[in-house]
PDB file of C-alpha atoms and ligand atoms in Angstrom:
ATOM      1  CA  MET A   1     -66.460-112.540  43.741  1.00 38.00           C
ATOM      2  CA  SER A   2     -65.937-110.838  40.472  1.00 38.00           C
ATOM      3  CA  SER A   3     -62.444-110.153  39.469  1.00 37.00           C
ATOM      4  CA  THR A   4     -61.353-107.188  37.496  1.00 38.00           C
ATOM      5  CA  LEU A   5     -58.441-107.353  35.244  1.00 41.00           C
ATOM      6  CA  ILE A   6     -55.928-104.740  36.082  1.00 40.00           C
ATOM      7  CA  LYS A   7     -54.734-103.208  32.856  1.00 42.00           C
ATOM      8  CA  PRO A   8     -51.038-102.547  32.777  1.00 40.00           C
ATOM      9  CA  GLN A   9     -50.502 -98.832  32.793  1.00 43.00           C
ATOM     10  CA  THR A  10     -48.982 -97.287  29.750  1.00 42.00           C
ATOM     11  CA  ILE A  11     -46.088 -95.217  30.872  1.00 44.00           C
ATOM     12  CA  ASN A  12     -45.301 -92.398  28.551  1.00 49.00           C
ATOM     13  CA  ALA A  13     -41.602 -92.293  29.191  1.00 46.00           C
ATOM     14  CA  PRO A  14     -39.836 -89.496  27.318  1.00 49.00           C
ATOM     15  CA  GLN A  15     -37.746 -90.820  24.432  1.00 49.00           C
ATOM     16  CA  ILE A  16     -34.214 -89.825  25.289  1.00 48.00           C
ATOM     17  CA  GLN A  17     -31.994 -89.631  22.275  1.00 52.00           C
ATOM     18  CA  LEU A  18     -28.339 -90.302  22.827  1.00 50.00           C
ATOM     19  CA  THR A  19     -27.342 -87.113  21.105  1.00 51.00           C
ATOM     20  CA  GLN A  20     -29.353 -85.110  23.665  1.00 55.00           C
ATOM     21  CA  LEU A  21     -26.815 -86.179  26.262  1.00 61.00           C
ATOM     22  CA  TYR A  22     -24.325 -83.886  24.555  1.00 67.00           C
ATOM     23  CA  PRO A  23     -24.720 -80.138  24.304  1.00 74.00           C
ATOM     24  CA  GLN A  24     -25.423 -78.919  20.782  1.00 74.00           C
ATOM     25  CA  SER A  25     -21.849 -77.663  20.341  1.00 73.00           C
ATOM     26  CA  LEU A  26     -20.474 -81.142  21.044  1.00 81.00           C
ATOM     27  CA  GLN A  27     -22.627 -82.732  18.393  1.00 90.00           C
ATOM     28  CA  LEU A  28     -21.199 -83.058  14.925  1.00 93.00           C
ATOM     29  CA  SER A  29     -23.686 -81.313  12.661  1.00 94.00           C
ATOM     30  CA  GLN A  30     -24.539 -82.714   9.254  1.00 94.00           C
ATOM     31  CA  GLN A  31     -22.576 -79.920   7.596  1.00 95.00           C
ATOM     32  CA  GLN A  32     -19.510 -80.489   9.774  1.00 95.00           C
ATOM     33  CA  PHE A  33     -19.756 -84.229   9.149  1.00 96.00           C
ATOM     34  CA  LYS A  34     -19.865 -83.566   5.397  1.00 96.00           C
ATOM     35  CA  ARG A  35     -16.776 -81.378   5.578  1.00 96.00           C
ATOM     36  CA  ILE A  36     -14.836 -84.134   7.351  1.00 97.00           C
ATOM     37  CA  SER A  37     -16.142 -87.021   5.232  1.00 97.00           C
ATOM     38  CA  GLN A  38     -15.448 -85.213   1.939  1.00 97.00           C
ATOM     39  CA  PHE A  39     -11.948 -84.391   3.116  1.00 96.00           C
ATOM     40  CA  MET A  40     -11.334 -87.997   4.211  1.00 97.00           C
ATOM     41  CA  GLU A  41     -12.534 -89.407   0.898  1.00 97.00           C
ATOM     42  CA  LYS A  42     -10.372 -87.010  -1.107  1.00 96.00           C
ATOM     43  CA  THR A  43      -7.256 -87.521   1.010  1.00 96.00           C
ATOM     44  CA  THR A  44      -7.423 -91.199   1.946  1.00 97.00           C
ATOM     45  CA  GLY A  45     -10.058 -92.735  -0.343  1.00 97.00           C
ATOM     46  CA  ILE A  46     -12.049 -93.833   2.720  1.00 97.00           C
ATOM     47  CA  LYS A  47     -15.796 -93.360   2.275  1.00 96.00           C
ATOM     48  CA  LEU A  48     -17.619 -92.362   5.434  1.00 97.00           C
ATOM     49  CA  PRO A  49     -21.386 -92.605   4.884  1.00 95.00           C
ATOM     50  CA  GLU A  50     -23.885 -90.636   7.008  1.00 95.00           C
ATOM     51  CA  SER A  51     -24.400 -93.765   9.154  1.00 95.00           C
ATOM     52  CA  LYS A  52     -20.857 -93.204  10.484  1.00 95.00           C
ATOM     53  CA  ARG A  53     -21.606 -89.699  11.796  1.00 95.00           C
ATOM     54  CA  SER A  54     -21.950 -90.745  15.458  1.00 93.00           C
ATOM     55  CA  MET A  55     -18.843 -92.946  15.174  1.00 94.00           C
ATOM     56  CA  ILE A  56     -16.851 -89.935  13.915  1.00 96.00           C
ATOM     57  CA  GLN A  57     -18.275 -87.751  16.662  1.00 95.00           C
ATOM     58  CA  ALA A  58     -17.279 -90.322  19.292  1.00 94.00           C
ATOM     59  CA  ARG A  59     -13.768 -90.821  17.890  1.00 94.00           C
ATOM     60  CA  LEU A  60     -13.035 -87.094  17.750  1.00 95.00           C
ATOM     61  CA  ALA A  61     -14.610 -86.247  21.137  1.00 94.00           C
ATOM     62  CA  ASN A  62     -11.450 -86.975  23.069  1.00 92.00           C
ATOM     63  CA  ARG A  63      -9.390 -84.880  20.668  1.00 93.00           C
ATOM     64  CA  LEU A  64     -11.619 -81.881  21.420  1.00 94.00           C
ATOM     65  CA  LYS A  65     -10.971 -82.399  25.129  1.00 92.00           C
ATOM     66  CA  VAL A  66      -7.209 -82.636  24.633  1.00 94.00           C
ATOM     67  CA  LEU A  67      -7.212 -79.446  22.576  1.00 92.00           C
ATOM     68  CA  ASN A  68      -9.501 -77.707  25.063  1.00 93.00           C
ATOM     69  CA  PHE A  69     -12.161 -76.929  22.468  1.00 93.00           C
ATOM     70  CA  ASP A  70     -15.838 -76.646  23.403  1.00 90.00           C
ATOM     71  CA  SER A  71     -17.265 -77.197  19.952  1.00 93.00           C
ATOM     72  CA  TYR A  72     -16.770 -79.058  16.705  1.00 93.00           C
ATOM     73  CA  SER A  73     -16.823 -75.777  14.826  1.00 92.00           C
ATOM     74  CA  GLN A  74     -13.678 -74.698  16.727  1.00 92.00           C
ATOM     75  CA  TYR A  75     -12.069 -78.048  15.907  1.00 94.00           C
ATOM     76  CA  ILE A  76     -12.961 -77.837  12.213  1.00 94.00           C
ATOM     77  CA  ASP A  77     -11.593 -74.284  11.946  1.00 92.00           C
ATOM     78  CA  PHE A  78      -8.388 -75.533  13.553  1.00 92.00           C
ATOM     79  CA  VAL A  79      -7.973 -78.601  11.296  1.00 93.00           C
ATOM     80  CA  PHE A  80      -8.829 -76.906   8.038  1.00 89.00           C
ATOM     81  CA  SER A  81      -7.035 -73.644   8.681  1.00 81.00           C
ATOM     82  CA  SER A  82      -3.883 -73.000   6.694  1.00 70.00           C
ATOM     83  CA  LYS A  83      -1.772 -72.611   9.829  1.00 73.00           C
ATOM     84  CA  GLU A  84       1.308 -74.708  10.326  1.00 74.00           C
ATOM     85  CA  HIS A  85      -0.215 -76.983  13.042  1.00 75.00           C
ATOM     86  CA  ALA A  86      -3.008 -77.991  10.655  1.00 80.00           C
ATOM     87  CA  ASP A  87      -0.860 -80.645   8.937  1.00 84.00           C
ATOM     88  CA  GLU A  88      -0.141 -82.308  12.252  1.00 88.00           C
ATOM     89  CA  GLU A  89      -3.800 -82.243  13.214  1.00 92.00           C
ATOM     90  CA  ILE A  90      -4.825 -83.699   9.858  1.00 94.00           C
ATOM     91  CA  THR A  91      -2.460 -86.636  10.442  1.00 93.00           C
ATOM     92  CA  MET A  92      -4.005 -87.032  13.888  1.00 94.00           C
ATOM     93  CA  MET A  93      -7.549 -86.912  12.501  1.00 96.00           C
ATOM     94  CA  ILE A  94      -6.737 -89.506   9.805  1.00 95.00           C
ATOM     95  CA  ASP A  95      -5.243 -91.721  12.531  1.00 95.00           C
ATOM     96  CA  LEU A  96      -8.444 -91.482  14.548  1.00 95.00           C
ATOM     97  CA  LEU A  97     -10.787 -92.131  11.643  1.00 95.00           C
ATOM     98  CA  THR A  98      -9.123 -95.176  10.096  1.00 94.00           C
ATOM     99  CA  THR A  99     -10.265 -98.680  11.032  1.00 93.00           C
ATOM    100  CA  ASN A 100      -7.338-100.823  12.079  1.00 95.00           C
ATOM    101  CA  LEU A 101      -8.910-104.175  12.925  1.00 96.00           C
ATOM    102  CA  THR A 102      -6.453-107.024  12.322  1.00 98.00           C
ATOM    103  CA  HIS A 103      -4.992-110.107  13.982  1.00 98.00           C
ATOM    104  CA  PHE A 104      -2.251-112.716  13.601  1.00 98.00           C
ATOM    105  CA  PHE A 105      -2.957-115.306  10.856  1.00 98.00           C
ATOM    106  CA  ARG A 106      -6.145-113.455   9.841  1.00 98.00           C
ATOM    107  CA  GLU A 107      -7.798-115.347   6.959  1.00 97.00           C
ATOM    108  CA  GLN A 108      -5.527-118.342   7.544  1.00 97.00           C
ATOM    109  CA  THR A 109      -6.250-119.968   4.160  1.00 98.00           C
ATOM    110  CA  HIS A 110      -4.192-117.206   2.500  1.00 98.00           C
ATOM    111  CA  PHE A 111      -1.126-118.093   4.561  1.00 98.00           C
ATOM    112  CA  ASP A 112      -1.627-121.816   3.848  1.00 98.00           C
ATOM    113  CA  PHE A 113      -1.902-121.045   0.130  1.00 98.00           C
ATOM    114  CA  MET A 114       1.220-118.904   0.284  1.00 98.00           C
ATOM    115  CA  GLU A 115       3.224-121.652   2.013  1.00 98.00           C
ATOM    116  CA  ASN A 116       1.909-124.574  -0.040  1.00 98.00           C
ATOM    117  CA  SER A 117       1.493-123.065  -3.511  1.00 98.00           C
ATOM    118  CA  VAL A 118       2.916-119.559  -3.933  1.00 98.00           C
ATOM    119  CA  LEU A 119       6.362-120.094  -2.400  1.00 98.00           C
ATOM    120  CA  PRO A 120       6.935-123.424  -4.254  1.00 98.00           C
ATOM    121  CA  ALA A 121       5.902-121.659  -7.507  1.00 98.00           C
ATOM    122  CA  LEU A 122       8.409-118.850  -6.878  1.00 98.00           C
ATOM    123  CA  VAL A 123      11.136-121.373  -6.033  1.00 98.00           C
ATOM    124  CA  ASN A 124      10.293-123.184  -9.247  1.00 97.00           C
ATOM    125  CA  ASP A 125      10.897-119.911 -11.105  1.00 97.00           C
ATOM    126  CA  GLY A 126      14.332-119.611  -9.501  1.00 97.00           C
ATOM    127  CA  ILE A 127      13.411-116.960  -6.884  1.00 98.00           C
ATOM    128  CA  THR A 128      15.519-117.469  -3.764  1.00 97.00           C
ATOM    129  CA  LYS A 129      14.936-114.109  -2.023  1.00 98.00           C
ATOM    130  CA  PRO A 130      11.278-113.112  -2.297  1.00 98.00           C
ATOM    131  CA  GLU A 131      10.320-109.460  -1.877  1.00 98.00           C
ATOM    132  CA  ILE A 132       7.007-109.124  -0.013  1.00 98.00           C
ATOM    133  CA  TRP A 133       4.761-106.121   0.703  1.00 98.00           C
ATOM    134  CA  SER A 134       2.055-105.872   3.348  1.00 98.00           C
ATOM    135  CA  ALA A 135       0.113-102.845   2.083  1.00 98.00           C
ATOM    136  CA  GLY A 136      -2.259-101.456   4.731  1.00 98.00           C
ATOM    137  CA  CYS A 137      -0.427-103.351   7.465  1.00 98.00           C
ATOM    138  CA  SER A 138      -2.214-101.763  10.446  1.00 98.00           C
ATOM    139  CA  SER A 139      -0.558-102.617  13.809  1.00 98.00           C
ATOM    140  CA  GLY A 140       1.786-105.180  12.251  1.00 98.00           C
ATOM    141  CA  GLU A 141       0.114-108.542  12.833  1.00 98.00           C
ATOM    142  CA  GLU A 142      -0.059-109.189   9.059  1.00 98.00           C
ATOM    143  CA  PRO A 143       3.643-108.537   8.242  1.00 98.00           C
ATOM    144  CA  TYR A 144       4.765-110.444  11.368  1.00 98.00           C
ATOM    145  CA  THR A 145       2.580-113.370  10.268  1.00 98.00           C
ATOM    146  CA  LEU A 146       4.170-113.195   6.797  1.00 98.00           C
ATOM    147  CA  SER A 147       7.612-113.279   8.374  1.00 98.00           C
ATOM    148  CA  ILE A 148       6.654-116.356  10.425  1.00 98.00           C
ATOM    149  CA  VAL A 149       5.298-118.088   7.296  1.00 98.00           C
ATOM    150  CA  MET A 150       8.580-117.400   5.512  1.00 98.00           C
ATOM    151  CA  ARG A 151      10.631-118.837   8.387  1.00 98.00           C
ATOM    152  CA  GLU A 152       8.407-121.908   8.563  1.00 98.00           C
ATOM    153  CA  PHE A 153       8.832-122.510   4.836  1.00 98.00           C
ATOM    154  CA  MET A 154      12.595-122.037   5.090  1.00 98.00           C
ATOM    155  CA  SER A 155      12.940-124.485   7.975  1.00 97.00           C
ATOM    156  CA  LYS A 156      10.754-127.117   6.249  1.00 98.00           C
ATOM    157  CA  ASN A 157      12.459-126.683   2.835  1.00 98.00           C
ATOM    158  CA  PRO A 158      16.111-126.016   3.581  1.00 97.00           C
ATOM    159  CA  GLY A 159      18.106-124.240   0.892  1.00 96.00           C
ATOM    160  CA  GLN A 160      15.143-123.370  -1.358  1.00 98.00           C
ATOM    161  CA  ILE A 161      14.732-119.812  -0.098  1.00 98.00           C
ATOM    162  CA  THR A 162      17.821-118.224   1.389  1.00 97.00           C
ATOM    163  CA  ASP A 163      16.440-114.857   2.519  1.00 98.00           C
ATOM    164  CA  TYR A 164      13.396-112.597   2.259  1.00 98.00           C
ATOM    165  CA  SER A 165      12.424-109.005   2.852  1.00 98.00           C
ATOM    166  CA  ILE A 166       9.090-107.497   3.877  1.00 98.00           C
ATOM    167  CA  LEU A 167       7.945-103.915   3.348  1.00 98.00           C
ATOM    168  CA  ALA A 168       4.963-102.947   5.544  1.00 98.00           C
ATOM    169  CA  THR A 169       3.098 -99.689   4.921  1.00 98.00           C
ATOM    170  CA  ASP A 170       0.090 -97.840   6.271  1.00 98.00           C
ATOM    171  CA  ILE A 171      -1.328 -94.329   6.148  1.00 96.00           C
ATOM    172  CA  SER A 172      -1.662 -94.057   9.912  1.00 95.00           C
ATOM    173  CA  THR A 173       1.484 -92.968  11.740  1.00 93.00           C
ATOM    174  CA  ARG A 174      -0.039 -93.899  15.118  1.00 93.00           C
ATOM    175  CA  ILE A 175      -0.695 -97.468  13.986  1.00 96.00           C
ATOM    176  CA  LEU A 176       2.752 -97.723  12.371  1.00 97.00           C
ATOM    177  CA  SER A 177       4.454 -96.847  15.638  1.00 97.00           C
ATOM    178  CA  LYS A 178       2.395 -99.579  17.332  1.00 97.00           C
ATOM    179  CA  ALA A 179       3.564-101.988  14.640  1.00 98.00           C
ATOM    180  CA  ILE A 180       7.194-100.998  15.217  1.00 98.00           C
ATOM    181  CA  ASP A 181       6.846-101.340  19.024  1.00 97.00           C
ATOM    182  CA  ALA A 182       5.346-104.816  18.426  1.00 98.00           C
ATOM    183  CA  LEU A 183       4.001-105.285  21.952  1.00 97.00           C
ATOM    184  CA  TYR A 184       0.798-107.278  21.720  1.00 97.00           C
ATOM    185  CA  PRO A 185      -1.679-108.246  24.446  1.00 95.00           C
ATOM    186  CA  ILE A 186      -1.028-111.846  25.401  1.00 94.00           C
ATOM    187  CA  GLU A 187      -4.561-112.836  24.283  1.00 94.00           C
ATOM    188  CA  SER A 188      -3.683-111.938  20.700  1.00 96.00           C
ATOM    189  CA  VAL A 189      -1.400-114.987  20.447  1.00 97.00           C
ATOM    190  CA  GLU A 190      -3.404-117.298  22.712  1.00 94.00           C
ATOM    191  CA  LYS A 191      -5.112-119.158  19.855  1.00 94.00           C
ATOM    192  CA  LEU A 192      -1.931-119.703  17.831  1.00 97.00           C
ATOM    193  CA  PRO A 193      -0.492-123.242  17.847  1.00 97.00           C
ATOM    194  CA  TYR A 194       1.903-123.773  20.758  1.00 96.00           C
ATOM    195  CA  ALA A 195       4.821-124.527  18.408  1.00 97.00           C
ATOM    196  CA  ILE A 196       4.421-121.180  16.602  1.00 98.00           C
ATOM    197  CA  LYS A 197       4.087-119.171  19.829  1.00 96.00           C
ATOM    198  CA  HIS A 198       7.061-120.901  21.362  1.00 96.00           C
ATOM    199  CA  LYS A 199       9.271-120.581  18.304  1.00 98.00           C
ATOM    200  CA  TYR A 200       8.492-117.010  17.262  1.00 98.00           C
ATOM    201  CA  PHE A 201       7.281-114.970  20.268  1.00 98.00           C
ATOM    202  CA  LEU A 202       8.743-113.749  23.527  1.00 97.00           C
ATOM    203  CA  LYS A 203       6.487-113.403  26.554  1.00 93.00           C
ATOM    204  CA  SER A 204       6.911-110.595  29.086  1.00 90.00           C
ATOM    205  CA  LYS A 205       8.166-111.779  32.475  1.00 83.00           C
ATOM    206  CA  ASP A 206       6.122-109.222  34.425  1.00 84.00           C
ATOM    207  CA  PRO A 207       2.715-110.879  35.111  1.00 82.00           C
ATOM    208  CA  SER A 208       1.105-107.472  35.733  1.00 85.00           C
ATOM    209  CA  LYS A 209       1.875-106.459  32.131  1.00 84.00           C
ATOM    210  CA  PRO A 210       1.409-109.603  30.062  1.00 90.00           C
ATOM    211  CA  PHE A 211       2.331-109.072  26.437  1.00 96.00           C
ATOM    212  CA  ALA A 212       3.827-111.012  23.542  1.00 97.00           C
ATOM    213  CA  LYS A 213       6.534-109.737  21.205  1.00 97.00           C
ATOM    214  CA  PRO A 214       7.743-111.306  17.954  1.00 98.00           C
ATOM    215  CA  LYS A 215      11.366-112.451  18.235  1.00 98.00           C
ATOM    216  CA  SER A 216      14.025-110.275  16.616  1.00 98.00           C
ATOM    217  CA  GLU A 217      14.628-112.691  13.718  1.00 97.00           C
ATOM    218  CA  VAL A 218      10.938-112.292  12.768  1.00 98.00           C
ATOM    219  CA  LYS A 219      11.040-108.532  13.270  1.00 98.00           C
ATOM    220  CA  ASN A 220      14.305-107.576  11.616  1.00 97.00           C
ATOM    221  CA  LYS A 221      13.187-108.648   8.122  1.00 98.00           C
ATOM    222  CA  ILE A 222      10.433-105.993   8.107  1.00 98.00           C
ATOM    223  CA  ARG A 223      10.747-102.319   7.142  1.00 98.00           C
ATOM    224  CA  PHE A 224       7.817-100.066   8.116  1.00 98.00           C
ATOM    225  CA  GLU A 225       6.971 -96.967   6.072  1.00 97.00           C
ATOM    226  CA  ARG A 226       4.084 -94.548   5.657  1.00 96.00           C
ATOM    227  CA  LEU A 227       2.316 -94.801   2.301  1.00 97.00           C
ATOM    228  CA  ASN A 228      -1.043 -93.411   1.209  1.00 97.00           C
ATOM    229  CA  PHE A 229      -2.882 -95.440  -1.454  1.00 98.00           C
ATOM    230  CA  MET A 230      -4.089 -92.146  -2.919  1.00 97.00           C
ATOM    231  CA  ASP A 231      -0.518 -91.210  -3.929  1.00 96.00           C
ATOM    232  CA  PRO A 232      -0.513 -90.913  -7.739  1.00 95.00           C
ATOM    233  CA  VAL A 233       2.303 -93.467  -8.061  1.00 92.00           C
ATOM    234  CA  PHE A 234       3.854 -95.839  -5.564  1.00 95.00           C
ATOM    235  CA  ASN A 235       7.625 -95.490  -5.673  1.00 88.00           C
ATOM    236  CA  ILE A 236       8.208 -99.050  -4.570  1.00 95.00           C
ATOM    237  CA  GLN A 237      11.556-100.584  -5.468  1.00 95.00           C
ATOM    238  CA  PRO A 238      12.389-103.358  -6.005  1.00 97.00           C
ATOM    239  CA  LYS A 239       9.174-104.796  -7.440  1.00 98.00           C
ATOM    240  CA  LYS A 240       7.452-107.396  -5.316  1.00 98.00           C
ATOM    241  CA  HIS A 241       6.895-111.146  -5.673  1.00 98.00           C
ATOM    242  CA  ILE A 242       3.993-111.104  -3.201  1.00 99.00           C
ATOM    243  CA  ILE A 243       1.677-108.259  -2.190  1.00 98.00           C
ATOM    244  CA  PHE A 244      -0.918-108.547   0.567  1.00 98.00           C
ATOM    245  CA  CYS A 245      -3.464-105.716   0.437  1.00 98.00           C
ATOM    246  CA  ARG A 246      -6.319-107.045   2.487  1.00 98.00           C
ATOM    247  CA  ASN A 247      -9.366-105.458   4.097  1.00 97.00           C
ATOM    248  CA  VAL A 248      -8.491-101.981   2.914  1.00 97.00           C
ATOM    249  CA  LEU A 249     -10.233-101.690  -0.456  1.00 96.00           C
ATOM    250  CA  ILE A 250     -13.660-102.265   1.137  1.00 95.00           C
ATOM    251  CA  TYR A 251     -13.479 -98.701   2.472  1.00 95.00           C
ATOM    252  CA  PHE A 252     -13.048 -97.229  -1.040  1.00 96.00           C
ATOM    253  CA  ASP A 253     -15.505 -96.693  -3.897  1.00 95.00           C
ATOM    254  CA  LYS A 254     -15.306 -98.882  -7.013  1.00 93.00           C
ATOM    255  CA  GLN A 255     -13.214 -96.489  -9.118  1.00 94.00           C
ATOM    256  CA  THR A 256     -10.734 -95.864  -6.303  1.00 96.00           C
ATOM    257  CA  GLN A 257     -10.445 -99.632  -5.764  1.00 96.00           C
ATOM    258  CA  LEU A 258      -9.599-100.133  -9.431  1.00 95.00           C
ATOM    259  CA  ASN A 259      -7.033 -97.308  -9.376  1.00 95.00           C
ATOM    260  CA  VAL A 260      -5.308 -98.771  -6.311  1.00 97.00           C
ATOM    261  CA  ILE A 261      -5.347-102.316  -7.726  1.00 97.00           C
ATOM    262  CA  GLY A 262      -3.786-101.013 -10.971  1.00 96.00           C
ATOM    263  CA  LYS A 263      -0.969 -99.330  -9.031  1.00 97.00           C
ATOM    264  CA  LEU A 264      -0.403-102.462  -6.909  1.00 97.00           C
ATOM    265  CA  ILE A 265      -0.159-104.638 -10.026  1.00 97.00           C
ATOM    266  CA  ASP A 266       2.450-102.208 -11.404  1.00 97.00           C
ATOM    267  CA  CYS A 267       4.532-102.937  -8.286  1.00 98.00           C
ATOM    268  CA  LEU A 268       4.474-106.721  -8.903  1.00 98.00           C
ATOM    269  CA  VAL A 269       7.096-108.574 -10.921  1.00 98.00           C
ATOM    270  CA  PRO A 270       5.588-110.590 -13.829  1.00 97.00           C
ATOM    271  CA  GLY A 271       4.342-113.834 -12.249  1.00 97.00           C
ATOM    272  CA  GLY A 272       3.996-112.129  -8.817  1.00 98.00           C
ATOM    273  CA  PHE A 273       0.993-112.697  -6.550  1.00 98.00           C
ATOM    274  CA  LEU A 274      -1.612-110.283  -5.157  1.00 98.00           C
ATOM    275  CA  PHE A 275      -3.715-111.229  -2.124  1.00 98.00           C
ATOM    276  CA  LEU A 276      -6.885-109.222  -1.407  1.00 98.00           C
ATOM    277  CA  GLY A 277      -9.209-109.605   1.604  1.00 97.00           C
ATOM    278  CA  HIS A 278     -11.753-112.438   1.560  1.00 94.00           C
ATOM    279  CA  SER A 279     -14.608-110.014   0.929  1.00 93.00           C
ATOM    280  CA  GLU A 280     -12.750-108.131  -1.804  1.00 94.00           C
ATOM    281  CA  THR A 281     -12.456-109.001  -5.457  1.00 86.00           C
ATOM    282  CA  ILE A 282     -11.494-107.652  -8.871  1.00 87.00           C
ATOM    283  CA  PHE A 283     -14.072-107.784 -11.607  1.00 78.00           C
ATOM    284  CA  GLY A 284     -14.877-106.040 -14.829  1.00 73.00           C
ATOM    285  CA  SER A 285     -11.333-104.893 -15.518  1.00 78.00           C
ATOM    286  CA  ASN A 286      -8.575-105.615 -18.005  1.00 90.00           C
ATOM    287  CA  PHE A 287      -5.740-106.114 -15.584  1.00 95.00           C
ATOM    288  CA  PRO A 288      -2.970-108.518 -16.651  1.00 95.00           C
ATOM    289  CA  ILE A 289      -3.834-111.022 -13.907  1.00 96.00           C
ATOM    290  CA  LYS A 290      -5.544-114.371 -13.424  1.00 94.00           C
ATOM    291  CA  THR A 291      -7.305-115.753 -10.363  1.00 95.00           C
ATOM    292  CA  VAL A 292      -5.344-118.592  -8.765  1.00 97.00           C
ATOM    293  CA  SER A 293      -7.334-119.075  -5.555  1.00 97.00           C
ATOM    294  CA  THR A 294     -10.049-117.276  -3.576  1.00 94.00           C
ATOM    295  CA  THR A 295      -9.074-113.591  -3.738  1.00 96.00           C
ATOM    296  CA  VAL A 296      -5.527-114.475  -4.818  1.00 97.00           C
ATOM    297  CA  PHE A 297      -4.337-113.271  -8.231  1.00 97.00           C
ATOM    298  CA  GLN A 298      -1.190-113.842 -10.280  1.00 97.00           C
ATOM    299  CA  LYS A 299       0.254-111.255 -12.644  1.00 97.00           C
ATOM    300  CA  THR A 300       0.709-112.590 -16.156  1.00 95.00           C
ATOM    301  CA  LYS A 301       4.253-113.809 -16.712  1.00 88.00           C
ATOM    302  CA  GLU A 302       4.578-112.333 -20.210  1.00 78.00           C
ATOM    303  CA  TYR A 303       3.649-108.875 -18.973  1.00 64.00           C
TER     304      TYR A 303
HETATM  305  C1  SAM B   1      -8.726-103.037   8.574  1.00 84.63           C
HETATM  306  S1  SAM B   1      -7.005-102.682   8.461  1.00 84.63           S
HETATM  307  C2  SAM B   1      -6.435-104.125   7.615  1.00 84.63           C
HETATM  308  C3  SAM B   1      -5.139-104.634   8.186  1.00 84.63           C
HETATM  309  C4  SAM B   1      -4.593-105.917   7.560  1.00 84.63           C
HETATM  310  N1  SAM B   1      -4.279-105.722   6.160  1.00 84.63           N
HETATM  311  C5  SAM B   1      -5.556-107.077   7.737  1.00 84.63           C
HETATM  312  O1  SAM B   1      -6.201-107.482   6.763  1.00 84.63           O
HETATM  313  O2  SAM B   1      -5.699-107.558   8.856  1.00 84.63           O
HETATM  314  C6  SAM B   1      -6.993-101.439   7.171  1.00 84.63           C
HETATM  315  C7  SAM B   1      -5.735-100.577   7.205  1.00 84.63           C
HETATM  316  O3  SAM B   1      -5.688 -99.805   5.998  1.00 84.63           O
HETATM  317  C8  SAM B   1      -5.154 -98.538   6.300  1.00 84.63           C
HETATM  318  N2  SAM B   1      -5.568 -97.551   5.279  1.00 84.63           N
HETATM  319  C9  SAM B   1      -6.779 -97.015   5.079  1.00 84.63           C
HETATM  320  N3  SAM B   1      -6.750 -96.119   4.088  1.00 84.63           N
HETATM  321  C10 SAM B   1      -5.481 -96.087   3.634  1.00 84.63           C
HETATM  322  C11 SAM B   1      -4.823 -95.354   2.613  1.00 84.63           C
HETATM  323  N4  SAM B   1      -5.461 -94.457   1.866  1.00 84.63           N
HETATM  324  N5  SAM B   1      -3.502 -95.598   2.410  1.00 84.63           N
HETATM  325  C12 SAM B   1      -2.831 -96.515   3.162  1.00 84.63           C
HETATM  326  N6  SAM B   1      -3.404 -97.222   4.156  1.00 84.63           N
HETATM  327  C13 SAM B   1      -4.714 -97.018   4.385  1.00 84.63           C
HETATM  328  C14 SAM B   1      -5.734 -98.226   7.679  1.00 84.63           C
HETATM  329  O4  SAM B   1      -4.950 -97.257   8.373  1.00 84.63           O
HETATM  330  C15 SAM B   1      -5.710 -99.603   8.357  1.00 84.63           C
HETATM  331  O5  SAM B   1      -4.592 -99.789   9.161  1.00 84.63           O
END
């Protein structure tokens, strides 16, 4: 018996593109995307390349629903009109288009370096009340971590540091109110050492709403404020001994990064320390700083 091979049939399935699932009016055209991305870059420094078009469309889709608009052109007219609500909507749009990823003790080596090298160096210079700034603080995990590090240092080295103060800023008002509320899903502290969780966090009693909250002594050393890195000068007083500005500069172009770094260095006392994100660095510039560890810089003392 001869056997015939049955060839698998080629099925010419139509190629469905995701964008076809939306009516034309609910797709962000290239021109509309350009309008938004140019505005974002000018106002916040954040570069949104063409590859982010569908992300922007998705993030703004819900806003269109809330405002009862059936097209992006209606939304764009609304945002960029000169009417009084436009300012509010711009704040809302910036909130939706910023990336806020963060977590407690993110890039742990920085916090170890701060505790083991930076704080002893400040103490050595006679600083007993360090001023700290978490610039681009997102939902607060970074400044709360800094506050915990300070308390740990103070309990391990009694009398060396007597107090501290932390300023935490971000451009996004939505994320700042989250930071002030300080209610975190319980999973966000799960991986922290038991001693840290126990000492510095409260756990909700209601098992249907499990969340963790930093204790008041951790919280009450932090002041939250809105600040845009594009502001021509940062009116930050007093000057800081430590600035953390991590995982923010990656969203800016080279020149904007250098401008922001220059303004941050101006806010440091001589001998103060600047921490950038692990994938961020400063090169090709004449800033009065030296590298003291991976992505950690110290302002020249004579400056
Ligand atoms: C990815 S988060 C980093 C949070 C934290 N520093 C960390 O490393 O985990 C970046 C934050 O920078 C803020 N941001 C972006 N552009 C800004 C600007 N022009 N001025 C101030 N904050 C800005 C965003 O709102 C966001 O919360």
